[in-house]
mmCIF file of C-alpha atoms in Angstrom:
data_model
loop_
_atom_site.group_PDB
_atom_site.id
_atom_site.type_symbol
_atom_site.label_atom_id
_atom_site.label_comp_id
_atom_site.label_asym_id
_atom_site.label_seq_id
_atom_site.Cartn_x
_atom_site.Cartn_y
_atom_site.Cartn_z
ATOM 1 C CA UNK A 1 0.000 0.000 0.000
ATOM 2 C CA UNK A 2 1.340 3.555 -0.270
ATOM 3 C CA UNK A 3 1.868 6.077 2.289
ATOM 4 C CA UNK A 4 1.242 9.676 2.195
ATOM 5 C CA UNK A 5 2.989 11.906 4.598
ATOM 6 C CA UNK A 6 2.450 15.679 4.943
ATOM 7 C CA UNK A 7 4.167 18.349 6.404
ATOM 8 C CA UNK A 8 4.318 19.887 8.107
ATOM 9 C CA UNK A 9 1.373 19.203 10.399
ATOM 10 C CA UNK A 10 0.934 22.439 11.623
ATOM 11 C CA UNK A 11 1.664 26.054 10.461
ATOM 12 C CA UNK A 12 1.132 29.003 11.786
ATOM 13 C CA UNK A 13 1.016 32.003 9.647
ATOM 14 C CA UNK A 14 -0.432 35.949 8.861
ATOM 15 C CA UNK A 15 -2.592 36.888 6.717
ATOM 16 C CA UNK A 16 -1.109 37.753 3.183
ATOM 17 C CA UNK A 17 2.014 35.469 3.999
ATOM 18 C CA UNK A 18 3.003 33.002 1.202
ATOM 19 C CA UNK A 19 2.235 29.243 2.584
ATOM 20 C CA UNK A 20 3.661 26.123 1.170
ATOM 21 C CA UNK A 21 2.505 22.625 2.434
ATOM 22 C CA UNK A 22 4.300 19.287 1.752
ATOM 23 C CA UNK A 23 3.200 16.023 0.571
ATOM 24 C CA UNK A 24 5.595 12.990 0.110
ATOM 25 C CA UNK A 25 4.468 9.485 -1.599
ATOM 26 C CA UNK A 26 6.315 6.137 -0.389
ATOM 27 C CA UNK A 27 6.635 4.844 -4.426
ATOM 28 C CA UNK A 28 5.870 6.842 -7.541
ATOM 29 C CA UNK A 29 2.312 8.156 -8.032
ATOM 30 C CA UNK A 30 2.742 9.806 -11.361
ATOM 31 C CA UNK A 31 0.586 13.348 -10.820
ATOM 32 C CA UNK A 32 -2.139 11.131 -9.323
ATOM 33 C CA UNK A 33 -2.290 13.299 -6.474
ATOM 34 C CA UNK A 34 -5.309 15.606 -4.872
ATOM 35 C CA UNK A 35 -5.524 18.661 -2.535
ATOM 36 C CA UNK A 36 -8.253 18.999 -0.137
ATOM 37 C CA UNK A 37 -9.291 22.030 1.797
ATOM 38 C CA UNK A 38 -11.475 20.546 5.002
ATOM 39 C CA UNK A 39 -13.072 23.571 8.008
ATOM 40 C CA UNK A 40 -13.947 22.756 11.260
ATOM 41 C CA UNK A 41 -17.229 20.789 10.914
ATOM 42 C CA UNK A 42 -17.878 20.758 7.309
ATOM 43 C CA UNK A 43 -17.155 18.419 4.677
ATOM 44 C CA UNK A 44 -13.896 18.331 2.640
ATOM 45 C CA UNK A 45 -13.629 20.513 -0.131
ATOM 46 C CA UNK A 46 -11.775 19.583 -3.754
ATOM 47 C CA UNK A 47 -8.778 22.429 -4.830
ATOM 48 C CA UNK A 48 -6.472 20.532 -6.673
ATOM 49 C CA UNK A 49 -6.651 17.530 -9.053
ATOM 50 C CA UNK A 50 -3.933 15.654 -11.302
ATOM 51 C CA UNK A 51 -1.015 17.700 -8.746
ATOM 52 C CA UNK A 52 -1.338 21.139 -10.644
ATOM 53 C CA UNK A 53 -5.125 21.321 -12.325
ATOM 54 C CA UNK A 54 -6.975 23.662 -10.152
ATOM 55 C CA UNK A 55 -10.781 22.883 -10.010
ATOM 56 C CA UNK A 56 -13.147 25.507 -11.323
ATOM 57 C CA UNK A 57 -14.207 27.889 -8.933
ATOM 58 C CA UNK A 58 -11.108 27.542 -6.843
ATOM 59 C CA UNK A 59 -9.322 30.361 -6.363
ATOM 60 C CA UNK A 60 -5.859 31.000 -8.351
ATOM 61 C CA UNK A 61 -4.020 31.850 -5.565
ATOM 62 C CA UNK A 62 -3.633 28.268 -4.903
ATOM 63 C CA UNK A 63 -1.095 26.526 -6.528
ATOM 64 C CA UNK A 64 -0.359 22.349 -6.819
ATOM 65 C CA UNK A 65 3.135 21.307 -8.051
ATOM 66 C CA UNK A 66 5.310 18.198 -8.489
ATOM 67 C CA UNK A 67 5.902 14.394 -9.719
ATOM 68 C CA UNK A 68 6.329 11.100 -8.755
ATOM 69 C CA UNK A 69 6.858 10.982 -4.827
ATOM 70 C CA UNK A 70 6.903 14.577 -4.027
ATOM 71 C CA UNK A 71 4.295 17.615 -4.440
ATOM 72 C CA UNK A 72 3.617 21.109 -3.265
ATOM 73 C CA UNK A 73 0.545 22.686 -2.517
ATOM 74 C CA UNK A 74 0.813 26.618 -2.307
ATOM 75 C CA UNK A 75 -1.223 29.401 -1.061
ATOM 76 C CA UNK A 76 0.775 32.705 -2.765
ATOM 77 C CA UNK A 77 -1.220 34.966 -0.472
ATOM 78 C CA UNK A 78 -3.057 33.763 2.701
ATOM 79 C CA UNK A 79 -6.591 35.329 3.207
ATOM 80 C CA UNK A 80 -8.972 34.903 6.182
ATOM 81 C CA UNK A 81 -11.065 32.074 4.825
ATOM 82 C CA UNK A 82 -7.617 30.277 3.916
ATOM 83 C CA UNK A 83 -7.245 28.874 7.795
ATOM 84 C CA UNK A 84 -8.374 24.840 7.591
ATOM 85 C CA UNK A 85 -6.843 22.193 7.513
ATOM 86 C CA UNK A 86 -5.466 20.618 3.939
ATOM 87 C CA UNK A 87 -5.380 17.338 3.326
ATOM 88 C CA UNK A 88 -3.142 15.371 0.429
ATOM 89 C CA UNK A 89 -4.674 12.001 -1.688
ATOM 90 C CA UNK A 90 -3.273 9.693 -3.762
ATOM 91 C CA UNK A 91 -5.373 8.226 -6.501
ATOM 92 C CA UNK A 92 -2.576 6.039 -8.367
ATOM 93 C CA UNK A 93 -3.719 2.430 -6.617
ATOM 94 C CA UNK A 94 -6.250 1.691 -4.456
ATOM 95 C CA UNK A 95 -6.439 1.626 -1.669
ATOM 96 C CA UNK A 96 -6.773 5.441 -1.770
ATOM 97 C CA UNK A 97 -4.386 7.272 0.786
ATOM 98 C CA UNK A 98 -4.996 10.238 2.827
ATOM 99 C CA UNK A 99 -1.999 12.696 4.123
ATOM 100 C CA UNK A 100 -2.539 13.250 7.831
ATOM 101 C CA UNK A 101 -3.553 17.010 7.253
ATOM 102 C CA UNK A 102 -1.694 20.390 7.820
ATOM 103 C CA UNK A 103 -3.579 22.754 9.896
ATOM 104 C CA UNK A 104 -3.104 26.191 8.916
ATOM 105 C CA UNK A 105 -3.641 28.812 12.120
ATOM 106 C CA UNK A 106 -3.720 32.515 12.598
ATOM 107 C CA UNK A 107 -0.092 33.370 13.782
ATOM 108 C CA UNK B 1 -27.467 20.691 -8.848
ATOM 109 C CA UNK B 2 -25.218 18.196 -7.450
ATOM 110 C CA UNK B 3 -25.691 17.173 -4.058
ATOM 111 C CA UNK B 4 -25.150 13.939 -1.735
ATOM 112 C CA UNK B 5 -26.466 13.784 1.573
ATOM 113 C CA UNK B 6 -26.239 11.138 3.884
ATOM 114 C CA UNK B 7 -28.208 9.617 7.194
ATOM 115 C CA UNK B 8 -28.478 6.341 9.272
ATOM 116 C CA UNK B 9 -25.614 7.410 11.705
ATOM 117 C CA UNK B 10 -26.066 7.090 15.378
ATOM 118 C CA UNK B 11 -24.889 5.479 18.704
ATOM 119 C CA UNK B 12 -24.589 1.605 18.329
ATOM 120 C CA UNK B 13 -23.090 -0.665 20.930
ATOM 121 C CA UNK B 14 -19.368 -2.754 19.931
ATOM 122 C CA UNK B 15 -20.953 -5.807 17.667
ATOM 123 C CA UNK B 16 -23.945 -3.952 16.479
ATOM 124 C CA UNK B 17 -24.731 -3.388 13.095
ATOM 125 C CA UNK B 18 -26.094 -0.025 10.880
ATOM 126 C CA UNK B 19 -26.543 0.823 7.880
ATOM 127 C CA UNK B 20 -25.414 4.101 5.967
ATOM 128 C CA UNK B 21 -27.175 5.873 3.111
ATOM 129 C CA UNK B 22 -26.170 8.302 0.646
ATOM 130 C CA UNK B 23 -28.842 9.855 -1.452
ATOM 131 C CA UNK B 24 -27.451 11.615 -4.821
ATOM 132 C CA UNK B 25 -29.254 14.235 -7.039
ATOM 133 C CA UNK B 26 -27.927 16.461 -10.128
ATOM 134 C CA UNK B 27 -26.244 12.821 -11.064
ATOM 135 C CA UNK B 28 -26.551 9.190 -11.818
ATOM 136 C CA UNK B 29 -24.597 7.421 -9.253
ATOM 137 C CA UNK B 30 -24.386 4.492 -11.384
ATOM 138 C CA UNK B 31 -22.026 6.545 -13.963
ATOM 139 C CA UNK B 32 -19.910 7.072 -11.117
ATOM 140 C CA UNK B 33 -17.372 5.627 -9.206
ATOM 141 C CA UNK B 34 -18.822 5.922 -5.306
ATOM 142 C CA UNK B 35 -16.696 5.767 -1.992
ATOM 143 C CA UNK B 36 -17.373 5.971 1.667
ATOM 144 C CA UNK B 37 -14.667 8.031 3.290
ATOM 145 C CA UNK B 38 -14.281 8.492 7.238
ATOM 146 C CA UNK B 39 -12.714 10.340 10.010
ATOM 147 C CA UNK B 40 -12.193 9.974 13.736
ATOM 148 C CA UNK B 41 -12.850 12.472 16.134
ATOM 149 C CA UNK B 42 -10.076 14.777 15.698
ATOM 150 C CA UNK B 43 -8.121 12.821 13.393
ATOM 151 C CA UNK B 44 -7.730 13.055 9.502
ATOM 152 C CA UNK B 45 -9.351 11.204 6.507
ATOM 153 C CA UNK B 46 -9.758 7.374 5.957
ATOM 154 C CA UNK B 47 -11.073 5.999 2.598
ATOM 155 C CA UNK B 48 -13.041 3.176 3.674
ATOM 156 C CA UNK B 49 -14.952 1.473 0.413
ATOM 157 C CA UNK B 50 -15.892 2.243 -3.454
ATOM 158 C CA UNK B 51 -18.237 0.665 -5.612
ATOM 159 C CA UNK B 52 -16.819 1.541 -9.595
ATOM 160 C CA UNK B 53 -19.120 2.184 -12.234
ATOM 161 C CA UNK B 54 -18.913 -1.155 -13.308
ATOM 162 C CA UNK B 55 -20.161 -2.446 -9.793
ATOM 163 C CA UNK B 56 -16.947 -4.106 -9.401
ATOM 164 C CA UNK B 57 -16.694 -3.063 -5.161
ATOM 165 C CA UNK B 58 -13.211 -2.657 -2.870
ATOM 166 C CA UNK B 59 -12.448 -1.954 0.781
ATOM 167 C CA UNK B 60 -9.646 -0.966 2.954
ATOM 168 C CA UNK B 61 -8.292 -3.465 5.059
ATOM 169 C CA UNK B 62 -9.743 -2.096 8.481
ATOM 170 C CA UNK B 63 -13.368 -2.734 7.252
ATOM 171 C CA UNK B 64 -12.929 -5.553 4.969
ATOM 172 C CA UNK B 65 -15.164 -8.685 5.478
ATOM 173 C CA UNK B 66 -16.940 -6.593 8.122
ATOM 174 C CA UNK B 67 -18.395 -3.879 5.873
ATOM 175 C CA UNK B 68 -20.205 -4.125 2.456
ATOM 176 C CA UNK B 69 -20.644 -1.265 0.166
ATOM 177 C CA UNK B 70 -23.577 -1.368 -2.697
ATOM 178 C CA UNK B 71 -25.823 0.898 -4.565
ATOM 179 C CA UNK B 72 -29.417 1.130 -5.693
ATOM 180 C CA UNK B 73 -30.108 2.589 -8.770
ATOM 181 C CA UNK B 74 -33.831 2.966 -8.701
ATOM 182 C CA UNK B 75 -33.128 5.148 -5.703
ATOM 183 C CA UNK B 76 -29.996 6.563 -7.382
ATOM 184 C CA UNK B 77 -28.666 5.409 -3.494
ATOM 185 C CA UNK B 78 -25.665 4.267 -2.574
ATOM 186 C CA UNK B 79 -24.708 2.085 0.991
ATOM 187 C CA UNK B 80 -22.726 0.793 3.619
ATOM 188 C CA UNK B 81 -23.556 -1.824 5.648
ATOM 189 C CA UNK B 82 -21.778 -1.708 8.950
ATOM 190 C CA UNK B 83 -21.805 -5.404 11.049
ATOM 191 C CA UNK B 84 -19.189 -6.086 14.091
ATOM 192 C CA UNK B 85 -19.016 -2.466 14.802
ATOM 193 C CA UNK B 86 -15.786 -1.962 16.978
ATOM 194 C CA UNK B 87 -15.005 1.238 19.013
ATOM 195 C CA UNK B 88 -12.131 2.391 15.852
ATOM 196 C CA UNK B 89 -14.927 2.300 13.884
ATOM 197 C CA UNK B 90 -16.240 5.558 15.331
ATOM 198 C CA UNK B 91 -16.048 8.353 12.836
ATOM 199 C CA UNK B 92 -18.214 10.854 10.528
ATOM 200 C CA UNK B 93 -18.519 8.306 7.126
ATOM 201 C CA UNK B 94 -18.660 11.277 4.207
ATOM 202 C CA UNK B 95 -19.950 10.130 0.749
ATOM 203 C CA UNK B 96 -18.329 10.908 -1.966
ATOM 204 C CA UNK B 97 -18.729 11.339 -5.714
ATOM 205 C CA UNK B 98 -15.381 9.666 -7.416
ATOM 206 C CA UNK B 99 -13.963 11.754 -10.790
ATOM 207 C CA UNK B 100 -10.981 9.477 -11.874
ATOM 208 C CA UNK B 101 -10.987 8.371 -8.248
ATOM 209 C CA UNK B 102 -10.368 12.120 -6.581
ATOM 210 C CA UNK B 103 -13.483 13.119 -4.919
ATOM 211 C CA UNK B 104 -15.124 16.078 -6.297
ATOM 212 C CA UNK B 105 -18.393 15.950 -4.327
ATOM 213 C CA UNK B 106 -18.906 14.958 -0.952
ATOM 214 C CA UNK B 107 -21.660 14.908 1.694
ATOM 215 C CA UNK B 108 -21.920 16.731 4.892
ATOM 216 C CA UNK B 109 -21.226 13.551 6.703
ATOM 217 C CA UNK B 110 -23.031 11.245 9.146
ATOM 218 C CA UNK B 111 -21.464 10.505 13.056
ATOM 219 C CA UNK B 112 -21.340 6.456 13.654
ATOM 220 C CA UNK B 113 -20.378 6.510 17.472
ATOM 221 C CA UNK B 114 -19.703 2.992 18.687
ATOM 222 C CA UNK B 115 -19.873 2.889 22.441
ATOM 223 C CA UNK B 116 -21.839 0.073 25.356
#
């Protein structure tokens, strides 16, 4: 099975501050890799697909990068509604693997 | 619109059984491929089961031979049957709408809380 390990776990950061979260594979996924946005309570929330292809109505401000075991996902400017936790997915093999979240706080 | 909302959640003692349900709209969840995905109190995501389009069904480890995922398309509703619930098995189960196997809708989510 693969393994999908973020980090880091937590950040803490300001509002307009550039934010970069990391997600490492344990064997070559290709760019089958997701970003999830998830708030306190509420359902997770697609940004990412395919490591880079932002889903429509997401806005451009996040970023999803990288190849094989390693990938990116970047916020270039942090806003208010930005503070959640993100979660990373591989979609390569099943079973599908989850990243054990970053939770982004207010600094 | 596309929407997926779930329901048969609730407080069920270790060994007990329940059954999730996932009604879809604005799509045919037979064109789709359908998980269940979970999450422990405080703790991060857990895919748990899909059915494929094809009806073809898998399951993670944790739930396998215990759990059994299927679909009804009449209803355009998809399942989970739960048997010998265990306390790990606590969680909110989310269903969710598989594109290429990312999930691109999900439910608000349904809390299984297994507990004598």
């Amino acid at each position: 099975d693969i393994q999908m390990t973020q980090s880091p776990s937590t950040l803490s950061a300001s509002v307009g501050d550039r934010v970069t979260i990391t997600c490492r594979a344990s064997q070559s996924i290709s760019s089958w890799l997701a970003w999830y946005q998830q708030r306190p309570g509420k359902a997770p929330k697609l940004l990412i697909y395919k490591a880079s292809s932002l889903e429509s109505g997401v806005p451009s401000r996040f970023s999803g990068s990288g190849s094989g075991t390693e990938f990116t996902l970047t916020i270039s400017s942090l806003q208010p509604d930005d503070f959640a936790s993100y979660y990373c997915q591989q979609y390569n093999t099943y079973p599908l693997a989850f990243g054990g979240g970053t939770q982004v706080e207010i600094k | 619109e596309v929407q997926v909302v779930e329901s048969g959640g609730g407080l069920i003692q270790p060994g007990g059984s329940l059954r999730l349900s996932c009604a879809a709209s604005g799509f045919t969840v037979s064109s789709n491929h359908m998980s269940w995905v979970r999450q422990a109190p405080g703790k991060g995501l857990e895919w748990v089961s899909v059915v494929y389009s094809g009806g073809t069904t898998n399951y993670a480890d944790s739930v396998k031979g215990r759990f059994t995922i299927s679909r009804d398309d009449s209803k355009n509703t998809l399942y989970l049957q739960m048997n010998s619930l265990r306390a790990e098995d606590t969680a909110v189960y989310y269903c969710a709408r598989g594109l290429q196997h990312f999930f691109d809708y999900w439910g608000q989510g349904t809390l299984v809380t297994v507990s004598s």
